[in-house]
Tab-separated table of N, CA, C and O in Angstrom:
chain	number	residue	atom	x	y	z
P	27	MET	N	-46.651	12.471	34.687
P	27	MET	CA	-47.866	11.324	34.073
P	27	MET	C	-48.056	12.011	32.829
P	27	MET	O	-48.310	11.033	32.026
P	28	LYS	N	-48.680	12.921	32.766
P	28	LYS	CA	-49.130	13.425	31.585
P	28	LYS	C	-48.218	13.553	30.327
P	28	LYS	O	-48.588	13.058	29.336
P	29	LYS	N	-47.010	13.921	30.844
P	29	LYS	CA	-45.783	14.246	29.652
P	29	LYS	C	-45.492	12.528	29.099
P	29	LYS	O	-45.555	12.455	27.939
P	30	ILE	N	-45.560	11.684	30.106
P	30	ILE	CA	-45.230	10.286	29.697
P	30	ILE	C	-46.299	9.626	28.936
P	30	ILE	O	-46.059	9.437	27.627
P	31	LEU	N	-47.378	10.221	29.035
P	31	LEU	CA	-48.618	9.593	28.091
P	31	LEU	C	-48.462	10.442	26.824
P	31	LEU	O	-48.675	9.866	25.532
P	32	PHE	N	-48.246	11.820	26.786
P	32	PHE	CA	-47.953	12.607	25.625
P	32	PHE	C	-46.960	12.039	24.740
P	32	PHE	O	-47.163	11.822	23.603
P	33	VAL	N	-45.727	11.883	25.156
P	33	VAL	CA	-44.620	11.104	24.723
P	33	VAL	C	-44.934	9.856	24.018
P	33	VAL	O	-44.629	9.526	22.938
P	34	LEU	N	-45.707	9.025	24.659
P	34	LEU	CA	-46.196	7.596	24.473
P	34	LEU	C	-46.965	7.857	23.060
P	34	LEU	O	-46.922	6.893	22.243
P	35	ALA	N	-48.098	8.628	23.293
P	35	ALA	CA	-48.924	8.899	22.012
P	35	ALA	C	-48.359	9.556	20.810
P	35	ALA	O	-48.622	9.016	19.633
P	36	ALA	N	-47.329	10.338	21.152
P	36	ALA	CA	-46.681	10.733	19.912
P	36	ALA	C	-45.869	9.643	19.172
P	36	ALA	O	-45.646	9.454	18.081
P	37	CYS	N	-45.305	8.666	19.937
P	37	CYS	CA	-44.456	7.429	19.535
P	37	CYS	C	-45.437	6.680	18.794
P	37	CYS	O	-45.085	5.840	17.570
P	38	VAL	N	-46.582	6.371	19.243
P	38	VAL	CA	-47.187	5.724	18.397
P	38	VAL	C	-47.830	6.007	17.146
P	38	VAL	O	-47.785	5.159	16.267
P	39	LEU	N	-48.326	7.401	17.253
P	39	LEU	CA	-48.585	8.168	15.917
P	39	LEU	C	-47.392	8.198	14.947
P	39	LEU	O	-47.668	7.766	13.861
P	40	SER	N	-46.340	8.268	15.203
P	40	SER	CA	-45.285	8.428	14.452
P	40	SER	C	-44.742	6.909	13.973
P	40	SER	O	-44.610	6.891	12.891
P	41	SER	N	-44.742	6.104	14.662
P	41	SER	CA	-44.727	4.614	14.188
P	41	SER	C	-45.786	4.281	13.241
P	41	SER	O	-45.525	3.611	12.162
P	42	ALA	N	-47.157	4.505	13.405
P	42	ALA	CA	-48.232	4.464	12.570
P	42	ALA	C	-48.094	5.039	11.207
P	42	ALA	O	-48.375	4.485	10.066
P	43	ALA	N	-47.478	6.102	11.094
P	43	ALA	CA	-46.952	6.954	10.001
P	43	ALA	C	-45.951	6.037	9.067
P	43	ALA	O	-45.985	6.192	7.881
P	44	LEU	N	-44.967	5.709	9.904
P	44	LEU	CA	-43.984	4.868	9.185
P	44	LEU	C	-44.234	3.686	8.754
P	44	LEU	O	-43.830	2.929	7.729
P	45	ALA	N	-45.602	3.002	9.401
P	45	ALA	CA	-45.849	1.740	8.811
P	45	ALA	C	-46.714	1.800	7.695
P	45	ALA	O	-46.889	0.757	6.851
P	46	GLN	N	-47.127	3.002	7.047
P	46	GLN	CA	-47.799	3.289	5.789
P	46	GLN	C	-46.790	2.436	4.597
P	46	GLN	O	-45.516	2.721	4.516
P	47	PRO	N	-47.423	1.742	3.451
P	47	PRO	CA	-46.391	1.351	2.521
P	47	PRO	C	-46.039	2.795	1.473
P	47	PRO	O	-46.643	3.532	1.467
P	48	ALA	N	-44.748	2.485	1.240
P	48	ALA	CA	-43.886	3.564	0.550
P	48	ALA	C	-44.482	3.406	-0.851
P	48	ALA	O	-44.591	2.506	-1.394
P	49	PRO	N	-44.408	4.659	-1.600
P	49	PRO	CA	-45.023	4.439	-2.968
P	49	PRO	C	-43.982	3.791	-3.830
P	49	PRO	O	-42.739	4.090	-3.730
P	50	ARG	N	-44.108	2.814	-4.774
P	50	ARG	CA	-43.227	2.111	-5.324
P	50	ARG	C	-42.950	2.714	-6.776
P	50	ARG	O	-44.001	3.296	-7.375
P	51	HIS	N	-41.687	2.794	-7.097
P	51	HIS	CA	-41.325	3.466	-8.524
P	51	HIS	C	-40.303	2.369	-9.299
P	51	HIS	O	-39.617	1.932	-8.344
P	52	GLY	N	-40.381	2.530	-10.162
P	52	GLY	CA	-39.103	1.499	-11.019
P	52	GLY	C	-39.915	0.904	-12.056
P	52	GLY	O	-40.975	1.062	-12.621
P	53	PRO	N	-39.110	0.227	-12.580
P	53	PRO	CA	-39.381	-0.270	-13.997
P	53	PRO	C	-40.381	-1.833	-13.755
P	53	PRO	O	-41.176	-2.110	-14.688
P	54	GLY	N	-40.418	-2.348	-12.594
P	54	GLY	CA	-41.313	-3.491	-12.293
P	54	GLY	C	-42.550	-3.015	-11.868
P	54	GLY	O	-43.305	-3.954	-11.599
P	55	TYR	N	-42.759	-1.906	-11.781
P	55	TYR	CA	-43.968	-1.622	-11.086
P	55	TYR	C	-45.114	-1.249	-12.088
P	55	TYR	O	-44.985	-0.468	-13.110
P	56	ASP	N	-46.291	-1.738	-11.898
P	56	ASP	CA	-47.387	-1.731	-12.805
P	56	ASP	C	-48.386	-1.019	-12.627
P	56	ASP	O	-48.843	-0.957	-11.456
P	57	ARG	N	-48.347	0.219	-12.959
P	57	ARG	CA	-49.296	1.160	-12.586
P	57	ARG	C	-50.527	1.443	-13.562
P	57	ARG	O	-50.273	1.830	-14.647
P	58	PRO	N	-51.598	0.968	-13.344
P	58	PRO	CA	-52.888	0.949	-13.633
P	58	PRO	C	-53.658	2.478	-13.852
P	58	PRO	O	-54.128	2.751	-14.872
P	59	HIS	N	-52.915	3.229	-13.071
P	59	HIS	CA	-53.656	4.828	-13.300
P	59	HIS	C	-52.696	5.592	-13.861
P	59	HIS	O	-52.795	6.832	-13.881
P	60	ALA	N	-51.960	5.224	-14.903
P	60	ALA	CA	-50.850	5.954	-15.435
P	60	ALA	C	-51.883	6.867	-16.895
P	60	ALA	O	-51.004	7.626	-17.320
P	61	ALA	N	-52.955	6.449	-17.276
P	61	ALA	CA	-53.629	6.604	-18.366
P	61	ALA	C	-53.988	8.453	-18.246
P	61	ALA	O	-53.758	8.985	-18.815
P	62	PRO	N	-54.307	8.440	-16.724
P	62	PRO	CA	-54.859	9.966	-16.567
P	62	PRO	C	-53.538	11.181	-16.795
P	62	PRO	O	-53.918	12.187	-17.176
P	63	HIS	N	-52.262	10.554	-17.065
P	63	HIS	CA	-51.330	11.675	-17.121
P	63	HIS	C	-51.213	11.798	-18.688
P	63	HIS	O	-50.166	12.947	-19.112
P	64	HIS	N	-51.763	11.125	-19.460
P	64	HIS	CA	-51.831	11.391	-21.042
P	64	HIS	C	-52.881	11.777	-21.630
P	64	HIS	O	-53.912	11.124	-21.400
P	65	ARG	N	-52.612	12.804	-22.310
P	65	ARG	CA	-53.824	13.548	-22.757
P	65	ARG	C	-53.898	12.997	-24.291
P	65	ARG	O	-52.960	12.882	-24.898
P	66	LYS	N	-55.120	12.645	-24.661
P	66	LYS	CA	-55.269	11.847	-25.788
P	66	LYS	C	-55.231	12.917	-26.913
P	66	LYS	O	-55.915	14.018	-26.764
P	67	HIS	N	-54.674	12.541	-28.165
P	67	HIS	CA	-54.891	13.493	-29.089
P	67	HIS	C	-54.747	12.534	-30.650
P	67	HIS	O	-54.798	11.451	-30.478
P	68	LYS	N	-55.376	13.167	-31.586
P	68	LYS	CA	-55.585	12.752	-32.839
P	68	LYS	C	-54.080	12.125	-33.637
P	68	LYS	O	-53.219	13.124	-33.627
P	69	VAL	N	-54.146	10.976	-33.961
P	69	VAL	CA	-52.900	10.484	-34.599
P	69	VAL	C	-53.289	9.725	-36.031
P	69	VAL	O	-54.529	9.260	-36.261
P	70	TRP	N	-52.470	10.390	-37.035
P	70	TRP	CA	-53.046	9.952	-38.444
P	70	TRP	C	-52.308	8.293	-38.389
P	70	TRP	O	-51.362	8.001	-38.195
P	71	VAL	N	-53.109	7.508	-39.142
P	71	VAL	CA	-52.846	6.141	-39.245
P	71	VAL	C	-53.133	5.958	-40.680
P	71	VAL	O	-54.318	6.221	-41.484
P	72	PRO	N	-52.028	5.555	-41.374
P	72	PRO	CA	-51.951	5.099	-42.710
P	72	PRO	C	-53.013	4.299	-43.086
P	72	PRO	O	-53.446	3.268	-42.375
P	73	ALA	N	-53.257	3.923	-44.701
P	73	ALA	CA	-53.905	2.763	-44.992
P	73	ALA	C	-53.552	1.546	-44.449
P	73	ALA	O	-52.286	1.112	-44.467
P	74	HIS	N	-54.345	0.699	-44.303
P	74	HIS	CA	-53.995	-0.740	-43.749
P	74	HIS	C	-55.240	-1.662	-43.825
P	74	HIS	O	-56.554	-1.295	-44.626
P	75	ARG	N	-55.183	-2.852	-43.810
P	75	ARG	CA	-56.054	-4.052	-43.852
P	75	ARG	C	-56.591	-4.376	-42.394
P	75	ARG	O	-55.771	-4.694	-41.705
P	76	GLU	N	-57.917	-4.339	-42.151
P	76	GLU	CA	-58.401	-4.886	-40.913
P	76	GLU	C	-59.543	-6.257	-41.451
P	76	GLU	O	-60.426	-5.832	-42.350
P	77	HIS	N	-59.376	-7.301	-40.865
P	77	HIS	CA	-60.292	-8.497	-41.184
P	77	HIS	C	-60.121	-8.856	-42.774
P	77	HIS	O	-61.333	-8.935	-43.253
P	78	GLY	N	-59.189	-8.345	-43.141
P	78	GLY	CA	-58.993	-8.753	-44.927
P	78	GLY	C	-59.436	-7.559	-45.503
P	78	GLY	O	-59.482	-7.884	-46.899
P	79	ARG	N	-59.991	-6.546	-45.052
P	79	ARG	CA	-60.607	-5.449	-45.941
P	79	ARG	C	-59.657	-4.147	-45.703
P	79	ARG	O	-59.114	-3.878	-44.619
P	80	ARG	N	-59.688	-3.453	-47.016
P	80	ARG	CA	-58.818	-2.387	-46.971
P	80	ARG	C	-59.210	-1.032	-46.351
P	80	ARG	O	-60.544	-0.740	-46.329
P	81	VAL	N	-58.685	-0.536	-45.231
P	81	VAL	CA	-59.175	0.475	-44.509
P	81	VAL	C	-58.347	1.797	-45.081
P	81	VAL	O	-57.167	1.837	-44.984
P	82	PRO	N	-58.949	2.997	-45.543
P	82	PRO	CA	-58.377	4.049	-45.898
P	82	PRO	C	-57.648	4.785	-44.739
P	82	PRO	O	-57.780	4.484	-43.662
P	83	GLY	N	-56.591	5.782	-45.137
P	83	GLY	CA	-56.077	6.406	-43.949
P	83	GLY	C	-57.103	6.988	-43.327
P	83	GLY	O	-58.039	7.726	-43.823
P	84	HIS	N	-56.677	7.361	-41.806
P	84	HIS	CA	-57.641	8.208	-40.973
P	84	HIS	C	-57.071	8.631	-39.757
P	84	HIS	O	-56.147	8.137	-39.701
P	85	TYR	N	-57.705	9.360	-39.201
P	85	TYR	CA	-57.421	9.955	-37.844
P	85	TYR	C	-57.942	8.863	-36.256
P	85	TYR	O	-59.095	8.789	-36.787
P	86	VAL	N	-57.028	8.811	-35.465
P	86	VAL	CA	-57.914	8.292	-34.502
P	86	VAL	C	-57.459	8.735	-33.149
P	86	VAL	O	-56.059	9.575	-33.219
P	87	TRP	N	-58.180	8.822	-32.129
P	87	TRP	CA	-57.515	9.304	-30.782
P	87	TRP	C	-57.023	8.186	-30.073
P	87	TRP	O	-57.408	7.104	-29.835
P	88	ARG	N	-55.613	8.834	-29.775
P	88	ARG	CA	-54.648	7.747	-28.950
P	88	ARG	C	-54.059	8.824	-28.059
P	88	ARG	O	-53.861	9.717	-27.884
């Protein structure tokens, strides 16, 4: 009787583990947590115009 309960409990636990959603990968998967994998660094931005005003070249963190 104990062996049957043990086997039954093992089946329930294994089916619960299989019922978890698998991680999705691919081009259609939107990952909002992708930013922590990218370390910010300074990038040179050439001179440009913002709101009609000229902005000289400068570095920004991206």
